[in-house]
């Protein structure tokens, strides 16, 4: 029986074994935080520290880390390959850590997009019929999600 990890659209829901072989000691020396986390040692891959943005201590190894989402409570993997992308391509600060599963991260991104859309449409003095319809839909969705609490904003849209 496998652990029911949240499915990641790019990496799946199972650990990704690597072709490299690192000892637990090497992995735990790979970053100061690894000794306090549940990681899967057969997934470790080497890091390119020259591509990382870090303050004091880079990650010399990435390894799949088992996490529990702070929002939904489900188990997910913070994949070594995902970390490599975060820290070497996107240049995230090296001590950043993934605390939400991909599903909750995507929901959060969608809410931010809706909030931005809402703000941009509210700024417009004159709206097209399409924009008015879109504003009503976004306002209702944000209200149902609990981001808009003032029912007057909903009633105003009617």
mmCIF file of C-alpha atoms in Angstrom, residues 3-158:
data_model
loop_
_atom_site.group_PDB
_atom_site.id
_atom_site.type_symbol
_atom_site.label_atom_id
_atom_site.label_comp_id
_atom_site.label_asym_id
_atom_site.label_seq_id
_atom_site.Cartn_x
_atom_site.Cartn_y
_atom_site.Cartn_z
ATOM 1 C CA UNK A 3 1.035 6.634 1.036
ATOM 2 C CA UNK A 4 -1.869 8.722 -0.306
ATOM 3 C CA UNK A 5 0.080 11.797 -1.333
ATOM 4 C CA UNK A 6 -1.692 14.655 -3.110
ATOM 5 C CA UNK A 7 -1.220 14.263 -6.851
ATOM 6 C CA UNK A 8 1.091 16.842 -8.396
ATOM 7 C CA UNK A 9 0.296 17.528 -12.084
ATOM 8 C CA UNK A 10 3.969 17.459 -13.059
ATOM 9 C CA UNK A 11 5.498 14.941 -10.647
ATOM 10 C CA UNK A 12 2.647 12.584 -9.711
ATOM 11 C CA UNK A 13 1.956 11.285 -6.203
ATOM 12 C CA UNK A 14 4.836 8.897 -5.586
ATOM 13 C CA UNK A 15 8.474 9.540 -4.680
ATOM 14 C CA UNK A 16 10.776 9.869 -7.685
ATOM 15 C CA UNK A 17 13.825 7.617 -7.215
ATOM 16 C CA UNK A 18 17.078 9.094 -8.470
ATOM 17 C CA UNK A 19 20.133 7.542 -10.054
ATOM 18 C CA UNK A 20 22.296 8.977 -7.256
ATOM 19 C CA UNK A 21 23.156 7.367 -3.956
ATOM 20 C CA UNK A 22 23.640 9.602 -0.922
ATOM 21 C CA UNK A 23 23.954 8.507 2.703
ATOM 22 C CA UNK A 24 21.640 9.915 5.367
ATOM 23 C CA UNK A 25 24.604 11.862 6.732
ATOM 24 C CA UNK A 26 25.340 13.403 3.317
ATOM 25 C CA UNK A 27 21.681 14.340 2.869
ATOM 26 C CA UNK A 28 21.418 15.906 6.312
ATOM 27 C CA UNK A 29 24.552 17.926 5.637
ATOM 28 C CA UNK A 30 22.969 18.980 2.319
ATOM 29 C CA UNK A 31 20.864 21.581 4.112
ATOM 30 C CA UNK A 32 20.463 22.539 7.763
ATOM 31 C CA UNK A 33 16.739 21.768 7.752
ATOM 32 C CA UNK A 34 16.853 18.197 6.417
ATOM 33 C CA UNK A 35 17.629 16.604 9.792
ATOM 34 C CA UNK A 36 14.238 17.785 11.117
ATOM 35 C CA UNK A 37 12.160 16.623 8.129
ATOM 36 C CA UNK A 38 10.831 13.306 6.869
ATOM 37 C CA UNK A 39 12.659 12.838 3.583
ATOM 38 C CA UNK A 40 12.978 9.922 1.152
ATOM 39 C CA UNK A 41 16.706 9.282 0.771
ATOM 40 C CA UNK A 42 16.517 7.319 -2.501
ATOM 41 C CA UNK A 43 15.196 10.478 -4.230
ATOM 42 C CA UNK A 44 18.207 12.708 -3.527
ATOM 43 C CA UNK A 45 19.746 14.660 -6.387
ATOM 44 C CA UNK A 46 22.738 17.025 -6.397
ATOM 45 C CA UNK A 47 22.131 20.778 -6.445
ATOM 46 C CA UNK A 48 23.949 23.495 -8.357
ATOM 47 C CA UNK A 49 24.692 26.018 -5.607
ATOM 48 C CA UNK A 50 25.971 28.561 -8.149
ATOM 49 C CA UNK A 51 22.352 29.006 -9.314
ATOM 50 C CA UNK A 52 20.868 29.450 -5.835
ATOM 51 C CA UNK A 53 19.920 32.634 -4.051
ATOM 52 C CA UNK A 54 20.919 32.110 -0.426
ATOM 53 C CA UNK A 55 21.974 34.091 2.595
ATOM 54 C CA UNK A 56 24.409 31.819 4.392
ATOM 55 C CA UNK A 57 23.843 28.135 3.766
ATOM 56 C CA UNK A 58 22.999 26.756 0.282
ATOM 57 C CA UNK A 59 21.377 23.380 -0.433
ATOM 58 C CA UNK A 60 23.944 21.008 -1.886
ATOM 59 C CA UNK A 61 21.369 18.218 -2.254
ATOM 60 C CA UNK A 62 17.632 18.171 -2.948
ATOM 61 C CA UNK A 63 15.506 15.306 -1.708
ATOM 62 C CA UNK A 64 11.776 14.503 -1.816
ATOM 63 C CA UNK A 65 10.295 15.702 1.487
ATOM 64 C CA UNK A 66 7.032 14.469 2.977
ATOM 65 C CA UNK A 67 4.884 17.364 4.157
ATOM 66 C CA UNK A 68 1.402 17.907 5.546
ATOM 67 C CA UNK A 69 -0.528 20.774 3.982
ATOM 68 C CA UNK A 70 -1.135 23.580 6.475
ATOM 69 C CA UNK A 71 -4.558 24.248 4.932
ATOM 70 C CA UNK A 72 -6.168 20.902 4.093
ATOM 71 C CA UNK A 73 -4.022 18.588 6.232
ATOM 72 C CA UNK A 74 -3.314 16.115 3.411
ATOM 73 C CA UNK A 75 0.137 14.604 2.906
ATOM 74 C CA UNK A 76 2.108 15.741 -0.125
ATOM 75 C CA UNK A 77 5.642 15.527 -1.421
ATOM 76 C CA UNK A 78 7.854 18.543 -1.941
ATOM 77 C CA UNK A 79 9.794 16.911 -4.740
ATOM 78 C CA UNK A 80 13.558 17.213 -5.190
ATOM 79 C CA UNK A 81 12.943 18.195 -8.832
ATOM 80 C CA UNK A 82 10.419 20.833 -7.720
ATOM 81 C CA UNK A 83 12.974 22.241 -5.264
ATOM 82 C CA UNK A 84 15.593 22.364 -7.999
ATOM 83 C CA UNK A 85 13.142 24.376 -10.114
ATOM 84 C CA UNK A 86 12.186 26.693 -7.210
ATOM 85 C CA UNK A 87 15.718 27.413 -6.066
ATOM 86 C CA UNK A 88 17.775 27.310 -9.275
ATOM 87 C CA UNK A 89 15.352 28.501 -11.969
ATOM 88 C CA UNK A 90 12.893 30.743 -10.085
ATOM 89 C CA UNK A 91 15.582 31.915 -7.631
ATOM 90 C CA UNK A 92 13.452 31.482 -4.495
ATOM 91 C CA UNK A 93 15.310 32.225 -1.289
ATOM 92 C CA UNK A 94 17.003 28.946 -0.327
ATOM 93 C CA UNK A 95 15.322 28.699 3.090
ATOM 94 C CA UNK A 96 11.843 28.976 1.583
ATOM 95 C CA UNK A 97 9.782 25.893 2.243
ATOM 96 C CA UNK A 98 6.627 24.486 0.720
ATOM 97 C CA UNK A 99 3.854 24.327 3.339
ATOM 98 C CA UNK A 100 0.825 23.826 1.077
ATOM 99 C CA UNK A 101 -0.052 21.025 -1.311
ATOM 100 C CA UNK A 102 -0.313 21.785 -5.023
ATOM 101 C CA UNK A 103 -4.130 21.795 -4.857
ATOM 102 C CA UNK A 104 -4.210 24.451 -2.123
ATOM 103 C CA UNK A 105 -1.492 26.473 -3.882
ATOM 104 C CA UNK A 106 -3.528 26.448 -7.099
ATOM 105 C CA UNK A 107 -6.700 27.467 -5.231
ATOM 106 C CA UNK A 108 -4.770 30.336 -3.631
ATOM 107 C CA UNK A 109 -3.450 31.466 -7.032
ATOM 108 C CA UNK A 110 -6.982 31.400 -8.448
ATOM 109 C CA UNK A 111 -8.294 33.521 -5.556
ATOM 110 C CA UNK A 112 -5.502 36.060 -6.082
ATOM 111 C CA UNK A 113 -6.386 36.237 -9.790
ATOM 112 C CA UNK A 114 -10.071 36.770 -8.950
ATOM 113 C CA UNK A 115 -9.182 39.482 -6.417
ATOM 114 C CA UNK A 116 -7.024 41.250 -8.996
ATOM 115 C CA UNK A 117 -9.808 40.989 -11.587
ATOM 116 C CA UNK A 118 -12.333 42.323 -9.042
ATOM 117 C CA UNK A 119 -10.101 45.293 -8.192
ATOM 118 C CA UNK A 120 -9.462 46.160 -11.849
ATOM 119 C CA UNK A 121 -13.154 45.942 -12.758
ATOM 120 C CA UNK A 122 -14.211 47.988 -9.722
ATOM 121 C CA UNK A 123 -11.846 50.793 -10.787
ATOM 122 C CA UNK A 124 -13.627 51.158 -14.115
ATOM 123 C CA UNK A 125 -16.271 53.883 -14.075
ATOM 124 C CA UNK A 126 -17.873 52.675 -17.288
ATOM 125 C CA UNK A 127 -18.075 48.907 -17.795
ATOM 126 C CA UNK A 128 -19.172 46.959 -20.828
ATOM 127 C CA UNK A 129 -21.975 44.423 -20.430
ATOM 128 C CA UNK A 130 -19.376 41.641 -20.511
ATOM 129 C CA UNK A 131 -17.291 43.341 -17.791
ATOM 130 C CA UNK A 132 -20.402 43.838 -15.636
ATOM 131 C CA UNK A 133 -21.293 40.153 -15.995
ATOM 132 C CA UNK A 134 -17.711 39.177 -15.176
ATOM 133 C CA UNK A 135 -17.677 41.485 -12.130
ATOM 134 C CA UNK A 136 -20.911 39.951 -10.828
ATOM 135 C CA UNK A 137 -19.530 36.432 -11.221
ATOM 136 C CA UNK A 138 -16.199 37.271 -9.547
ATOM 137 C CA UNK A 139 -17.917 39.156 -6.704
ATOM 138 C CA UNK A 140 -20.275 36.258 -6.033
ATOM 139 C CA UNK A 141 -17.431 33.716 -6.116
ATOM 140 C CA UNK A 142 -15.290 35.779 -3.721
ATOM 141 C CA UNK A 143 -18.311 36.190 -1.438
ATOM 142 C CA UNK A 144 -19.005 32.444 -1.431
ATOM 143 C CA UNK A 145 -15.352 31.783 -0.620
ATOM 144 C CA UNK A 146 -15.534 34.243 2.287
ATOM 145 C CA UNK A 147 -13.221 36.902 0.850
ATOM 146 C CA UNK A 148 -16.000 39.452 0.486
ATOM 147 C CA UNK A 149 -18.053 39.758 3.664
ATOM 148 C CA UNK A 150 -20.200 42.791 2.868
ATOM 149 C CA UNK A 151 -23.518 41.557 1.408
ATOM 150 C CA UNK A 152 -24.116 45.113 0.224
ATOM 151 C CA UNK A 153 -21.495 44.487 -2.474
ATOM 152 C CA UNK A 154 -23.505 41.499 -3.656
ATOM 153 C CA UNK A 155 -26.850 43.321 -3.501
ATOM 154 C CA UNK A 156 -25.301 46.265 -5.375
ATOM 155 C CA UNK A 157 -24.474 43.923 -8.261
ATOM 156 C CA UNK A 158 -28.106 42.833 -8.781
#
